[in-house]
mmCIF file with all atom_site columns, C-alpha atoms in Angstrom:
data_model
loop_
_atom_site.group_PDB
_atom_site.id
_atom_site.type_symbol
_atom_site.label_atom_id
_atom_site.label_alt_id
_atom_site.label_comp_id
_atom_site.label_asym_id
_atom_site.label_entity_id
_atom_site.label_seq_id
_atom_site.pdbx_PDB_ins_code
_atom_site.Cartn_x
_atom_site.Cartn_y
_atom_site.Cartn_z
_atom_site.occupancy
_atom_site.B_iso_or_equiv
_atom_site.pdbx_formal_charge
_atom_site.auth_seq_id
_atom_site.auth_comp_id
_atom_site.auth_asym_id
_atom_site.auth_atom_id
_atom_site.pdbx_PDB_model_num
ATOM 1   C CA . GLY A 1 1   ? -10.724 7.790   -11.643 1.00 0.00 ? 52  GLY A CA 1
ATOM 2   C CA . ALA A 1 2   ? -8.533  8.177   -8.540  1.00 0.00 ? 53  ALA A CA 1
ATOM 3   C CA . VAL A 1 3   ? -5.160  8.151   -10.257 1.00 0.00 ? 54  VAL A CA 1
ATOM 4   C CA . VAL A 1 4   ? -2.012  8.832   -8.278  1.00 0.00 ? 55  VAL A CA 1
ATOM 5   C CA . SER A 1 5   ? 1.148   9.629   -10.184 1.00 0.00 ? 56  SER A CA 1
ATOM 6   C CA . GLN A 1 6   ? 4.609   9.312   -8.712  1.00 0.00 ? 57  GLN A CA 1
ATOM 7   C CA . HIS A 1 7   ? 7.823   10.678  -10.193 1.00 0.00 ? 58  HIS A CA 1
ATOM 8   C CA . PRO A 1 8   ? 10.532  9.692   -10.803 1.00 0.00 ? 59  PRO A CA 1
ATOM 9   C CA . SER A 1 9   ? 10.094  5.948   -11.052 1.00 0.00 ? 60  SER A CA 1
ATOM 10  C CA . TRP A 1 10  ? 13.798  5.190   -10.555 1.00 0.00 ? 61  TRP A CA 1
ATOM 11  C CA . VAL A 1 11  ? 16.685  7.190   -9.218  1.00 0.00 ? 62  VAL A CA 1
ATOM 12  C CA . ILE A 1 12  ? 20.340  6.214   -9.011  1.00 0.00 ? 63  ILE A CA 1
ATOM 13  C CA . CYS A 1 13  ? 22.624  8.702   -7.324  1.00 0.00 ? 64  CYS A CA 1
ATOM 14  C CA . LYS A 1 14  ? 25.763  9.086   -5.288  1.00 0.00 ? 65  LYS A CA 1
ATOM 15  C CA . SER A 1 15  ? 25.872  8.999   -1.531  1.00 0.00 ? 66  SER A CA 1
ATOM 16  C CA . GLY A 1 16  ? 25.287  12.432  -0.030  1.00 0.00 ? 67  GLY A CA 1
ATOM 17  C CA . THR A 1 17  ? 22.855  13.550  -2.708  1.00 0.00 ? 68  THR A CA 1
ATOM 18  C CA . SER A 1 18  ? 19.385  14.771  -1.802  1.00 0.00 ? 69  SER A CA 1
ATOM 19  C CA . VAL A 1 19  ? 16.554  13.270  -3.811  1.00 0.00 ? 70  VAL A CA 1
ATOM 20  C CA . LYS A 1 20  ? 13.051  14.643  -4.250  1.00 0.00 ? 71  LYS A CA 1
ATOM 21  C CA . ILE A 1 21  ? 10.111  12.381  -5.052  1.00 0.00 ? 72  ILE A CA 1
ATOM 22  C CA . GLU A 1 22  ? 6.782   13.793  -6.187  1.00 0.00 ? 73  GLU A CA 1
ATOM 23  C CA . CYS A 1 23  ? 3.333   12.366  -5.597  1.00 0.00 ? 74  CYS A CA 1
ATOM 24  C CA . ARG A 1 24  ? 0.394   13.837  -7.479  1.00 0.00 ? 75  ARG A CA 1
ATOM 25  C CA . SER A 1 25  ? -3.306  13.124  -7.366  1.00 0.00 ? 76  SER A CA 1
ATOM 26  C CA . LEU A 1 26  ? -4.326  13.595  -10.999 1.00 0.00 ? 77  LEU A CA 1
ATOM 27  C CA . ASP A 1 27  ? -8.106  13.632  -10.908 1.00 0.00 ? 78  ASP A CA 1
ATOM 28  C CA . PHE A 1 28  ? -8.991  14.408  -7.329  1.00 0.00 ? 79  PHE A CA 1
ATOM 29  C CA . GLN A 1 29  ? -7.902  16.595  -4.453  1.00 0.00 ? 80  GLN A CA 1
ATOM 30  C CA . ALA A 1 30  ? -6.106  15.006  -1.546  1.00 0.00 ? 81  ALA A CA 1
ATOM 31  C CA . THR A 1 31  ? -5.768  16.845  1.731   1.00 0.00 ? 82  THR A CA 1
ATOM 32  C CA . THR A 1 32  ? -3.866  13.865  3.040   1.00 0.00 ? 83  THR A CA 1
ATOM 33  C CA . MET A 1 33  ? -1.289  11.673  1.360   1.00 0.00 ? 84  MET A CA 1
ATOM 34  C CA . PHE A 1 34  ? 0.759   8.869   2.798   1.00 0.00 ? 85  PHE A CA 1
ATOM 35  C CA . TRP A 1 35  ? 4.384   7.909   2.221   1.00 0.00 ? 86  TRP A CA 1
ATOM 36  C CA . TYR A 1 36  ? 5.526   4.306   2.545   1.00 0.00 ? 87  TYR A CA 1
ATOM 37  C CA . ARG A 1 37  ? 8.788   2.485   2.282   1.00 0.00 ? 88  ARG A CA 1
ATOM 38  C CA . GLN A 1 38  ? 8.989   -1.077  1.079   1.00 0.00 ? 89  GLN A CA 1
ATOM 39  C CA . PHE A 1 39  ? 11.889  -3.521  1.236   1.00 0.00 ? 90  PHE A CA 1
ATOM 40  C CA . PRO A 1 40  ? 12.075  -6.539  -1.073  1.00 0.00 ? 91  PRO A CA 1
ATOM 41  C CA . LYS A 1 41  ? 9.514   -9.216  -0.301  1.00 0.00 ? 92  LYS A CA 1
ATOM 42  C CA . GLN A 1 42  ? 8.138   -7.211  2.582   1.00 0.00 ? 93  GLN A CA 1
ATOM 43  C CA . SER A 1 43  ? 5.015   -5.243  3.256   1.00 0.00 ? 94  SER A CA 1
ATOM 44  C CA . LEU A 1 44  ? 4.499   -1.496  3.177   1.00 0.00 ? 95  LEU A CA 1
ATOM 45  C CA . MET A 1 45  ? 5.891   0.458   6.091   1.00 0.00 ? 96  MET A CA 1
ATOM 46  C CA . LEU A 1 46  ? 4.157   3.761   6.739   1.00 0.00 ? 97  LEU A CA 1
ATOM 47  C CA . MET A 1 47  ? 6.716   6.523   7.090   1.00 0.00 ? 98  MET A CA 1
ATOM 48  C CA . ALA A 1 48  ? 4.587   9.624   7.416   1.00 0.00 ? 99  ALA A CA 1
ATOM 49  C CA . THR A 1 49  ? 1.242   11.234  6.794   1.00 0.00 ? 100 THR A CA 1
ATOM 50  C CA . SER A 1 50  ? 1.421   14.321  4.625   1.00 0.00 ? 101 SER A CA 1
ATOM 51  C CA . ASN A 1 51  ? -1.149  16.995  5.394   1.00 0.00 ? 102 ASN A CA 1
ATOM 52  C CA . GLU A 1 52  ? -1.895  19.831  2.998   1.00 0.00 ? 103 GLU A CA 1
ATOM 53  C CA . GLY A 1 53  ? -0.954  23.167  4.467   1.00 0.00 ? 104 GLY A CA 1
ATOM 54  C CA . SER A 1 54  ? 0.488   21.807  7.676   1.00 0.00 ? 105 SER A CA 1
ATOM 55  C CA . LYS A 1 55  ? 3.325   19.716  9.011   1.00 0.00 ? 106 LYS A CA 1
ATOM 56  C CA . ALA A 1 56  ? 3.588   16.060  8.241   1.00 0.00 ? 107 ALA A CA 1
ATOM 57  C CA . THR A 1 57  ? 3.056   13.457  10.911  1.00 0.00 ? 108 THR A CA 1
ATOM 58  C CA . TYR A 1 58  ? 5.938   11.009  11.125  1.00 0.00 ? 109 TYR A CA 1
ATOM 59  C CA . GLU A 1 59  ? 5.819   7.460   12.383  1.00 0.00 ? 110 GLU A CA 1
ATOM 60  C CA . GLN A 1 60  ? 8.000   6.437   15.263  1.00 0.00 ? 111 GLN A CA 1
ATOM 61  C CA . GLY A 1 61  ? 11.572  5.873   14.204  1.00 0.00 ? 112 GLY A CA 1
ATOM 62  C CA . VAL A 1 62  ? 11.366  7.937   11.017  1.00 0.00 ? 113 VAL A CA 1
ATOM 63  C CA . GLU A 1 63  ? 13.692  10.920  11.036  1.00 0.00 ? 114 GLU A CA 1
ATOM 64  C CA . LYS A 1 64  ? 11.789  14.003  9.980   1.00 0.00 ? 115 LYS A CA 1
ATOM 65  C CA . ASP A 1 65  ? 14.993  15.887  9.159   1.00 0.00 ? 116 ASP A CA 1
ATOM 66  C CA . LYS A 1 66  ? 16.076  13.038  6.937   1.00 0.00 ? 117 LYS A CA 1
ATOM 67  C CA . PHE A 1 67  ? 12.797  12.605  5.119   1.00 0.00 ? 118 PHE A CA 1
ATOM 68  C CA . LEU A 1 68  ? 11.374  16.056  4.428   1.00 0.00 ? 119 LEU A CA 1
ATOM 69  C CA . ILE A 1 69  ? 7.747   16.179  3.382   1.00 0.00 ? 120 ILE A CA 1
ATOM 70  C CA . ASN A 1 70  ? 6.014   19.121  1.793   1.00 0.00 ? 121 ASN A CA 1
ATOM 71  C CA . HIS A 1 71  ? 2.330   19.171  0.873   1.00 0.00 ? 122 HIS A CA 1
ATOM 72  C CA . ALA A 1 72  ? 1.892   22.619  -0.590  1.00 0.00 ? 123 ALA A CA 1
ATOM 73  C CA . SER A 1 73  ? -1.203  21.970  -2.670  1.00 0.00 ? 124 SER A CA 1
ATOM 74  C CA . LEU A 1 74  ? -4.199  19.678  -2.722  1.00 0.00 ? 125 LEU A CA 1
ATOM 75  C CA . THR A 1 75  ? -2.700  17.625  -5.536  1.00 0.00 ? 126 THR A CA 1
ATOM 76  C CA . LEU A 1 76  ? 1.008   17.450  -4.733  1.00 0.00 ? 127 LEU A CA 1
ATOM 77  C CA . SER A 1 77  ? 3.124   16.073  -1.931  1.00 0.00 ? 128 SER A CA 1
ATOM 78  C CA . THR A 1 78  ? 6.891   15.742  -2.102  1.00 0.00 ? 129 THR A CA 1
ATOM 79  C CA . LEU A 1 79  ? 9.288   13.568  -0.155  1.00 0.00 ? 130 LEU A CA 1
ATOM 80  C CA . THR A 1 80  ? 12.908  14.670  -0.081  1.00 0.00 ? 131 THR A CA 1
ATOM 81  C CA . VAL A 1 81  ? 15.495  12.196  1.113   1.00 0.00 ? 132 VAL A CA 1
ATOM 82  C CA . THR A 1 82  ? 18.262  14.451  2.350   1.00 0.00 ? 133 THR A CA 1
ATOM 83  C CA . SER A 1 83  ? 21.915  13.460  2.144   1.00 0.00 ? 134 SER A CA 1
ATOM 84  C CA . ALA A 1 84  ? 20.964  9.982   1.043   1.00 0.00 ? 135 ALA A CA 1
ATOM 85  C CA . HIS A 1 85  ? 23.158  7.024   1.938   1.00 0.00 ? 136 HIS A CA 1
ATOM 86  C CA . PRO A 1 86  ? 23.152  3.416   0.732   1.00 0.00 ? 137 PRO A CA 1
ATOM 87  C CA . GLU A 1 87  ? 20.932  2.345   3.626   1.00 0.00 ? 138 GLU A CA 1
ATOM 88  C CA . ASP A 1 88  ? 18.251  4.688   2.273   1.00 0.00 ? 139 ASP A CA 1
ATOM 89  C CA . SER A 1 89  ? 18.031  2.600   -0.877  1.00 0.00 ? 140 SER A CA 1
ATOM 90  C CA . SER A 1 90  ? 14.506  1.282   -1.048  1.00 0.00 ? 141 SER A CA 1
ATOM 91  C CA . PHE A 1 91  ? 11.187  1.423   -2.854  1.00 0.00 ? 142 PHE A CA 1
ATOM 92  C CA . TYR A 1 92  ? 9.183   4.483   -1.819  1.00 0.00 ? 143 TYR A CA 1
ATOM 93  C CA . ILE A 1 93  ? 5.456   4.584   -2.496  1.00 0.00 ? 144 ILE A CA 1
ATOM 94  C CA . CYS A 1 94  ? 2.856   7.253   -1.920  1.00 0.00 ? 145 CYS A CA 1
ATOM 95  C CA . SER A 1 95  ? -0.886  6.923   -1.619  1.00 0.00 ? 146 SER A CA 1
ATOM 96  C CA . ALA A 1 96  ? -3.866  9.209   -1.473  1.00 0.00 ? 147 ALA A CA 1
ATOM 97  C CA . GLY A 1 97  ? -7.583  8.904   -1.000  1.00 0.00 ? 148 GLY A CA 1
ATOM 98  C CA . GLY A 1 98  ? -10.415 11.115  -1.999  1.00 0.00 ? 149 GLY A CA 1
ATOM 99  C CA . GLY A 1 99  ? -12.077 11.640  1.325   1.00 0.00 ? 150 GLY A CA 1
ATOM 100 C CA . ASP A 1 100 ? -13.240 9.587   4.237   1.00 0.00 ? 151 ASP A CA 1
ATOM 101 C CA . TYR A 1 101 ? -10.543 7.001   4.796   1.00 0.00 ? 152 TYR A CA 1
ATOM 102 C CA . SER A 1 102 ? -12.786 4.891   6.948   1.00 0.00 ? 153 SER A CA 1
ATOM 103 C CA . ASN A 1 103 ? -14.678 3.697   3.903   1.00 0.00 ? 154 ASN A CA 1
ATOM 104 C CA . GLN A 1 104 ? -12.650 4.561   0.833   1.00 0.00 ? 155 GLN A CA 1
ATOM 105 C CA . PRO A 1 105 ? -9.535  2.835   -0.445  1.00 0.00 ? 156 PRO A CA 1
ATOM 106 C CA . GLN A 1 106 ? -6.169  4.439   -0.755  1.00 0.00 ? 157 GLN A CA 1
ATOM 107 C CA . HIS A 1 107 ? -4.850  4.670   -4.287  1.00 0.00 ? 158 HIS A CA 1
ATOM 108 C CA . PHE A 1 108 ? -1.155  4.201   -4.800  1.00 0.00 ? 159 PHE A CA 1
ATOM 109 C CA . GLY A 1 109 ? 1.444   5.622   -7.091  1.00 0.00 ? 160 GLY A CA 1
ATOM 110 C CA . ASP A 1 110 ? 3.702   3.219   -8.940  1.00 0.00 ? 161 ASP A CA 1
ATOM 111 C CA . GLY A 1 111 ? 6.552   3.829   -6.544  1.00 0.00 ? 162 GLY A CA 1
ATOM 112 C CA . THR A 1 112 ? 10.053  5.209   -6.806  1.00 0.00 ? 163 THR A CA 1
ATOM 113 C CA . ARG A 1 113 ? 13.017  2.901   -6.677  1.00 0.00 ? 164 ARG A CA 1
ATOM 114 C CA . LEU A 1 114 ? 15.878  4.728   -4.994  1.00 0.00 ? 165 LEU A CA 1
ATOM 115 C CA . SER A 1 115 ? 19.375  3.331   -5.376  1.00 0.00 ? 166 SER A CA 1
ATOM 116 C CA . ILE A 1 116 ? 22.202  5.092   -3.560  1.00 0.00 ? 167 ILE A CA 1
ATOM 117 C CA . LEU A 1 117 ? 25.696  4.180   -4.641  1.00 0.00 ? 168 LEU A CA 1
ATOM 118 C CA . GLY B 2 1   ? 1.502   -2.063  16.731  1.00 0.00 ? 299 GLY B CA 1
ATOM 119 C CA . GLU B 2 2   ? -1.151  -3.609  14.593  1.00 0.00 ? 300 GLU B CA 1
ATOM 120 C CA . SER B 2 3   ? -0.669  -7.056  13.211  1.00 0.00 ? 301 SER B CA 1
ATOM 121 C CA . VAL B 2 4   ? -2.150  -7.917  9.871   1.00 0.00 ? 302 VAL B CA 1
ATOM 122 C CA . GLY B 2 5   ? -0.577  -11.106 8.634   1.00 0.00 ? 303 GLY B CA 1
ATOM 123 C CA . LEU B 2 6   ? 2.864   -12.097 9.775   1.00 0.00 ? 304 LEU B CA 1
ATOM 124 C CA . HIS B 2 7   ? 4.807   -13.735 6.994   1.00 0.00 ? 305 HIS B CA 1
ATOM 125 C CA . LEU B 2 8   ? 5.109   -13.697 3.240   1.00 0.00 ? 306 LEU B CA 1
ATOM 126 C CA . PRO B 2 9   ? 3.673   -17.046 2.244   1.00 0.00 ? 307 PRO B CA 1
ATOM 127 C CA . THR B 2 10  ? 3.625   -18.227 -1.313  1.00 0.00 ? 308 THR B CA 1
ATOM 128 C CA . LEU B 2 11  ? 0.833   -19.874 -3.208  1.00 0.00 ? 309 LEU B CA 1
ATOM 129 C CA . SER B 2 12  ? 1.121   -21.682 -6.513  1.00 0.00 ? 310 SER B CA 1
ATOM 130 C CA . VAL B 2 13  ? -1.968  -22.622 -8.485  1.00 0.00 ? 311 VAL B CA 1
ATOM 131 C CA . GLN B 2 14  ? -2.667  -24.094 -11.876 1.00 0.00 ? 312 GLN B CA 1
ATOM 132 C CA . GLU B 2 15  ? -4.140  -21.798 -14.458 1.00 0.00 ? 313 GLU B CA 1
ATOM 133 C CA . GLY B 2 16  ? -7.895  -22.104 -14.380 1.00 0.00 ? 314 GLY B CA 1
ATOM 134 C CA . ASP B 2 17  ? -8.070  -23.218 -10.760 1.00 0.00 ? 315 ASP B CA 1
ATOM 135 C CA . ASN B 2 18  ? -9.497  -21.075 -8.003  1.00 0.00 ? 316 ASN B CA 1
ATOM 136 C CA . SER B 2 19  ? -7.145  -19.310 -5.577  1.00 0.00 ? 317 SER B CA 1
ATOM 137 C CA . ILE B 2 20  ? -7.749  -18.498 -1.951  1.00 0.00 ? 318 ILE B CA 1
ATOM 138 C CA . ILE B 2 21  ? -5.515  -16.041 -0.157  1.00 0.00 ? 319 ILE B CA 1
ATOM 139 C CA . ASN B 2 22  ? -5.904  -15.606 3.567   1.00 0.00 ? 320 ASN B CA 1
ATOM 140 C CA . CYS B 2 23  ? -5.198  -12.817 5.991   1.00 0.00 ? 321 CYS B CA 1
ATOM 141 C CA . ALA B 2 24  ? -5.520  -12.540 9.761   1.00 0.00 ? 322 ALA B CA 1
ATOM 142 C CA . TYR B 2 25  ? -5.952  -9.228  11.510  1.00 0.00 ? 323 TYR B CA 1
ATOM 143 C CA . SER B 2 26  ? -5.662  -8.357  15.162  1.00 0.00 ? 324 SER B CA 1
ATOM 144 C CA . ASN B 2 27  ? -7.734  -5.233  15.817  1.00 0.00 ? 325 ASN B CA 1
ATOM 145 C CA . SER B 2 28  ? -11.336 -6.111  16.495  1.00 0.00 ? 326 SER B CA 1
ATOM 146 C CA . ALA B 2 29  ? -12.244 -2.428  16.131  1.00 0.00 ? 327 ALA B CA 1
ATOM 147 C CA . SER B 2 30  ? -11.213 -2.362  12.458  1.00 0.00 ? 328 SER B CA 1
ATOM 148 C CA . ASP B 2 31  ? -14.240 -1.730  10.318  1.00 0.00 ? 329 ASP B CA 1
ATOM 149 C CA . TYR B 2 32  ? -12.939 -1.445  6.787   1.00 0.00 ? 330 TYR B CA 1
ATOM 150 C CA . PHE B 2 33  ? -10.767 -3.859  4.836   1.00 0.00 ? 331 PHE B CA 1
ATOM 151 C CA . ILE B 2 34  ? -9.140  -3.784  1.428   1.00 0.00 ? 332 ILE B CA 1
ATOM 152 C CA . TRP B 2 35  ? -7.304  -6.208  -0.816  1.00 0.00 ? 333 TRP B CA 1
ATOM 153 C CA . TYR B 2 36  ? -4.521  -4.928  -3.027  1.00 0.00 ? 334 TYR B CA 1
ATOM 154 C CA . LYS B 2 37  ? -2.522  -6.563  -5.808  1.00 0.00 ? 335 LYS B CA 1
ATOM 155 C CA . GLN B 2 38  ? 1.088   -5.547  -6.329  1.00 0.00 ? 336 GLN B CA 1
ATOM 156 C CA . GLU B 2 39  ? 3.018   -6.550  -9.402  1.00 0.00 ? 337 GLU B CA 1
ATOM 157 C CA . SER B 2 40  ? 6.777   -6.426  -9.426  1.00 0.00 ? 338 SER B CA 1
ATOM 158 C CA . GLY B 2 41  ? 8.134   -2.876  -9.511  1.00 0.00 ? 339 GLY B CA 1
ATOM 159 C CA . LYS B 2 42  ? 4.721   -1.269  -9.250  1.00 0.00 ? 340 LYS B CA 1
ATOM 160 C CA . GLY B 2 43  ? 2.547   0.221   -6.571  1.00 0.00 ? 341 GLY B CA 1
ATOM 161 C CA . PRO B 2 44  ? -0.354  -1.688  -5.026  1.00 0.00 ? 342 PRO B CA 1
ATOM 162 C CA . GLN B 2 45  ? -3.533  -1.756  -7.062  1.00 0.00 ? 343 GLN B CA 1
ATOM 163 C CA . PHE B 2 46  ? -6.969  -1.768  -5.439  1.00 0.00 ? 344 PHE B CA 1
ATOM 164 C CA . ILE B 2 47  ? -8.916  -4.984  -6.002  1.00 0.00 ? 345 ILE B CA 1
ATOM 165 C CA . ILE B 2 48  ? -11.883 -5.026  -3.684  1.00 0.00 ? 346 ILE B CA 1
ATOM 166 C CA . ASP B 2 49  ? -12.967 -3.747  -0.305  1.00 0.00 ? 347 ASP B CA 1
ATOM 167 C CA . ILE B 2 50  ? -15.449 -4.718  2.375   1.00 0.00 ? 348 ILE B CA 1
ATOM 168 C CA . ARG B 2 51  ? -16.918 -3.042  5.407   1.00 0.00 ? 349 ARG B CA 1
ATOM 169 C CA . SER B 2 52  ? -17.382 -4.759  8.712   1.00 0.00 ? 350 SER B CA 1
ATOM 170 C CA . ASN B 2 53  ? -21.166 -4.817  8.379   1.00 0.00 ? 351 ASN B CA 1
ATOM 171 C CA . MET B 2 54  ? -20.769 -7.302  5.542   1.00 0.00 ? 352 MET B CA 1
ATOM 172 C CA . ASP B 2 55  ? -19.542 -10.898 5.435   1.00 0.00 ? 353 ASP B CA 1
ATOM 173 C CA . LYS B 2 56  ? -19.038 -11.231 1.719   1.00 0.00 ? 354 LYS B CA 1
ATOM 174 C CA . ARG B 2 57  ? -18.587 -9.066  -1.304  1.00 0.00 ? 355 ARG B CA 1
ATOM 175 C CA . GLN B 2 58  ? -18.133 -10.076 -4.904  1.00 0.00 ? 356 GLN B CA 1
ATOM 176 C CA . GLY B 2 59  ? -16.420 -8.408  -7.788  1.00 0.00 ? 357 GLY B CA 1
ATOM 177 C CA . GLN B 2 60  ? -15.346 -9.568  -11.188 1.00 0.00 ? 358 GLN B CA 1
ATOM 178 C CA . ARG B 2 61  ? -13.751 -12.996 -10.604 1.00 0.00 ? 359 ARG B CA 1
ATOM 179 C CA . VAL B 2 62  ? -12.941 -12.007 -7.017  1.00 0.00 ? 360 VAL B CA 1
ATOM 180 C CA . THR B 2 63  ? -14.764 -12.516 -3.753  1.00 0.00 ? 361 THR B CA 1
ATOM 181 C CA . VAL B 2 64  ? -13.790 -11.224 -0.339  1.00 0.00 ? 362 VAL B CA 1
ATOM 182 C CA . LEU B 2 65  ? -14.983 -12.980 2.794   1.00 0.00 ? 363 LEU B CA 1
ATOM 183 C CA . LEU B 2 66  ? -14.839 -11.441 6.245   1.00 0.00 ? 364 LEU B CA 1
ATOM 184 C CA . ASN B 2 67  ? -15.116 -13.444 9.441   1.00 0.00 ? 365 ASN B CA 1
ATOM 185 C CA . LYS B 2 68  ? -15.137 -10.990 12.301  1.00 0.00 ? 366 LYS B CA 1
ATOM 186 C CA . THR B 2 69  ? -15.456 -13.713 14.917  1.00 0.00 ? 367 THR B CA 1
ATOM 187 C CA . VAL B 2 70  ? -11.993 -15.051 14.184  1.00 0.00 ? 368 VAL B CA 1
ATOM 188 C CA . LYS B 2 71  ? -10.667 -11.856 12.623  1.00 0.00 ? 369 LYS B CA 1
ATOM 189 C CA . HIS B 2 72  ? -10.000 -13.441 9.286   1.00 0.00 ? 370 HIS B CA 1
ATOM 190 C CA . LEU B 2 73  ? -10.183 -12.092 5.767   1.00 0.00 ? 371 LEU B CA 1
ATOM 191 C CA . SER B 2 74  ? -9.869  -14.019 2.547   1.00 0.00 ? 372 SER B CA 1
ATOM 192 C CA . LEU B 2 75  ? -9.660  -13.262 -1.136  1.00 0.00 ? 373 LEU B CA 1
ATOM 193 C CA . GLN B 2 76  ? -10.945 -15.790 -3.613  1.00 0.00 ? 374 GLN B CA 1
ATOM 194 C CA . ILE B 2 77  ? -9.937  -15.534 -7.254  1.00 0.00 ? 375 ILE B CA 1
ATOM 195 C CA . ALA B 2 78  ? -11.952 -17.607 -9.672  1.00 0.00 ? 376 ALA B CA 1
ATOM 196 C CA . ALA B 2 79  ? -10.403 -19.216 -12.749 1.00 0.00 ? 377 ALA B CA 1
ATOM 197 C CA . THR B 2 80  ? -6.948  -17.900 -11.946 1.00 0.00 ? 378 THR B CA 1
ATOM 198 C CA . GLN B 2 81  ? -5.026  -16.557 -14.913 1.00 0.00 ? 379 GLN B CA 1
ATOM 199 C CA . PRO B 2 82  ? -1.280  -15.957 -15.467 1.00 0.00 ? 380 PRO B CA 1
ATOM 200 C CA . GLY B 2 83  ? -1.913  -12.239 -15.162 1.00 0.00 ? 381 GLY B CA 1
ATOM 201 C CA . ASP B 2 84  ? -3.042  -12.797 -11.596 1.00 0.00 ? 382 ASP B CA 1
ATOM 202 C CA . SER B 2 85  ? 0.516   -13.644 -10.564 1.00 0.00 ? 383 SER B CA 1
ATOM 203 C CA . ALA B 2 86  ? 1.504   -10.957 -8.061  1.00 0.00 ? 384 ALA B CA 1
ATOM 204 C CA . VAL B 2 87  ? 1.783   -10.235 -4.355  1.00 0.00 ? 385 VAL B CA 1
ATOM 205 C CA . TYR B 2 88  ? -1.551  -9.700  -2.653  1.00 0.00 ? 386 TYR B CA 1
ATOM 206 C CA . PHE B 2 89  ? -1.891  -7.542  0.459   1.00 0.00 ? 387 PHE B CA 1
ATOM 207 C CA . CYS B 2 90  ? -4.749  -7.184  2.838   1.00 0.00 ? 388 CYS B CA 1
ATOM 208 C CA . ALA B 2 91  ? -5.191  -3.895  4.680   1.00 0.00 ? 389 ALA B CA 1
ATOM 209 C CA . GLU B 2 92  ? -7.336  -2.907  7.618   1.00 0.00 ? 390 GLU B CA 1
ATOM 210 C CA . TYR B 2 93  ? -8.424  0.564   8.598   1.00 0.00 ? 391 TYR B CA 1
ATOM 211 C CA . ALA B 2 94  ? -8.128  1.282   12.315  1.00 0.00 ? 392 ALA B CA 1
ATOM 212 C CA . GLY B 2 95  ? -7.293  4.359   14.325  1.00 0.00 ? 393 GLY B CA 1
ATOM 213 C CA . ASN B 2 96  ? -7.293  6.655   11.279  1.00 0.00 ? 394 ASN B CA 1
ATOM 214 C CA . GLN B 2 97  ? -4.649  4.577   9.610   1.00 0.00 ? 395 GLN B CA 1
ATOM 215 C CA . PHE B 2 98  ? -4.316  1.676   7.225   1.00 0.00 ? 396 PHE B CA 1
ATOM 216 C CA . TYR B 2 99  ? -2.277  -1.336  8.295   1.00 0.00 ? 397 TYR B CA 1
ATOM 217 C CA . PHE B 2 100 ? -0.952  -3.706  5.690   1.00 0.00 ? 398 PHE B CA 1
ATOM 218 C CA . GLY B 2 101 ? -0.228  -7.380  5.940   1.00 0.00 ? 399 GLY B CA 1
ATOM 219 C CA . THR B 2 102 ? 3.040   -8.827  4.752   1.00 0.00 ? 400 THR B CA 1
ATOM 220 C CA . GLY B 2 103 ? 1.463   -10.145 1.596   1.00 0.00 ? 401 GLY B CA 1
ATOM 221 C CA . THR B 2 104 ? 1.083   -13.431 -0.226  1.00 0.00 ? 402 THR B CA 1
ATOM 222 C CA . SER B 2 105 ? 2.949   -14.167 -3.404  1.00 0.00 ? 403 SER B CA 1
ATOM 223 C CA . LEU B 2 106 ? 0.682   -15.876 -5.932  1.00 0.00 ? 404 LEU B CA 1
ATOM 224 C CA . THR B 2 107 ? 2.228   -17.759 -8.829  1.00 0.00 ? 405 THR B CA 1
ATOM 225 C CA . VAL B 2 108 ? -0.004  -19.091 -11.563 1.00 0.00 ? 406 VAL B CA 1
ATOM 226 C CA . ILE B 2 109 ? 1.359   -22.114 -13.387 1.00 0.00 ? 407 ILE B CA 1
ATOM 227 C CA . PRO B 2 110 ? 0.344   -22.217 -17.063 1.00 0.00 ? 408 PRO B CA 1
#
């Protein structure tokens, strides 16, 4: 159980393009999902907390107009990288948990590798 | 911010040997800890978790030890196999958020 699916797994696009990444909880409902960014050989950096039916909470230094998050249902959150540039190239990962985060693990998608030319 | 681990150390072990991966955390109020395994190009995969009211928890070939006195967490892998080669992250839950360590890269030598 507790499967999180992320799509697409790899995107290559030109600078200036907007890219949408989907995160789905396949066998459970997730009122909250998390979006992370990861650089090579580094840890996960939390970008934002996606809340179903309300606005996302962004971490300090993350531009909310650059990284648009929509959590329209209990099983889907999307991250849109608007007008992407080469510096936005990275590995983006989402996670979700089934309930009380104080005693249940987050389950991660397999990530999306974004390459901006 | 929170500090869970600082660098990306590497660990090489012979196949069949036991592995010990360590993690230091900084928030004494953290009460829930998780170990994740991340293979190249994939998302982190849950291995084992432990709550702060426990010192030790065992799974299949893995054991997590928690020392709250020195704020230290370790993951022990018994009879390490080539498939265990990956980056291992510890995570602590504090302030309604998970904080991840930098990770340790484990290489198993056949």
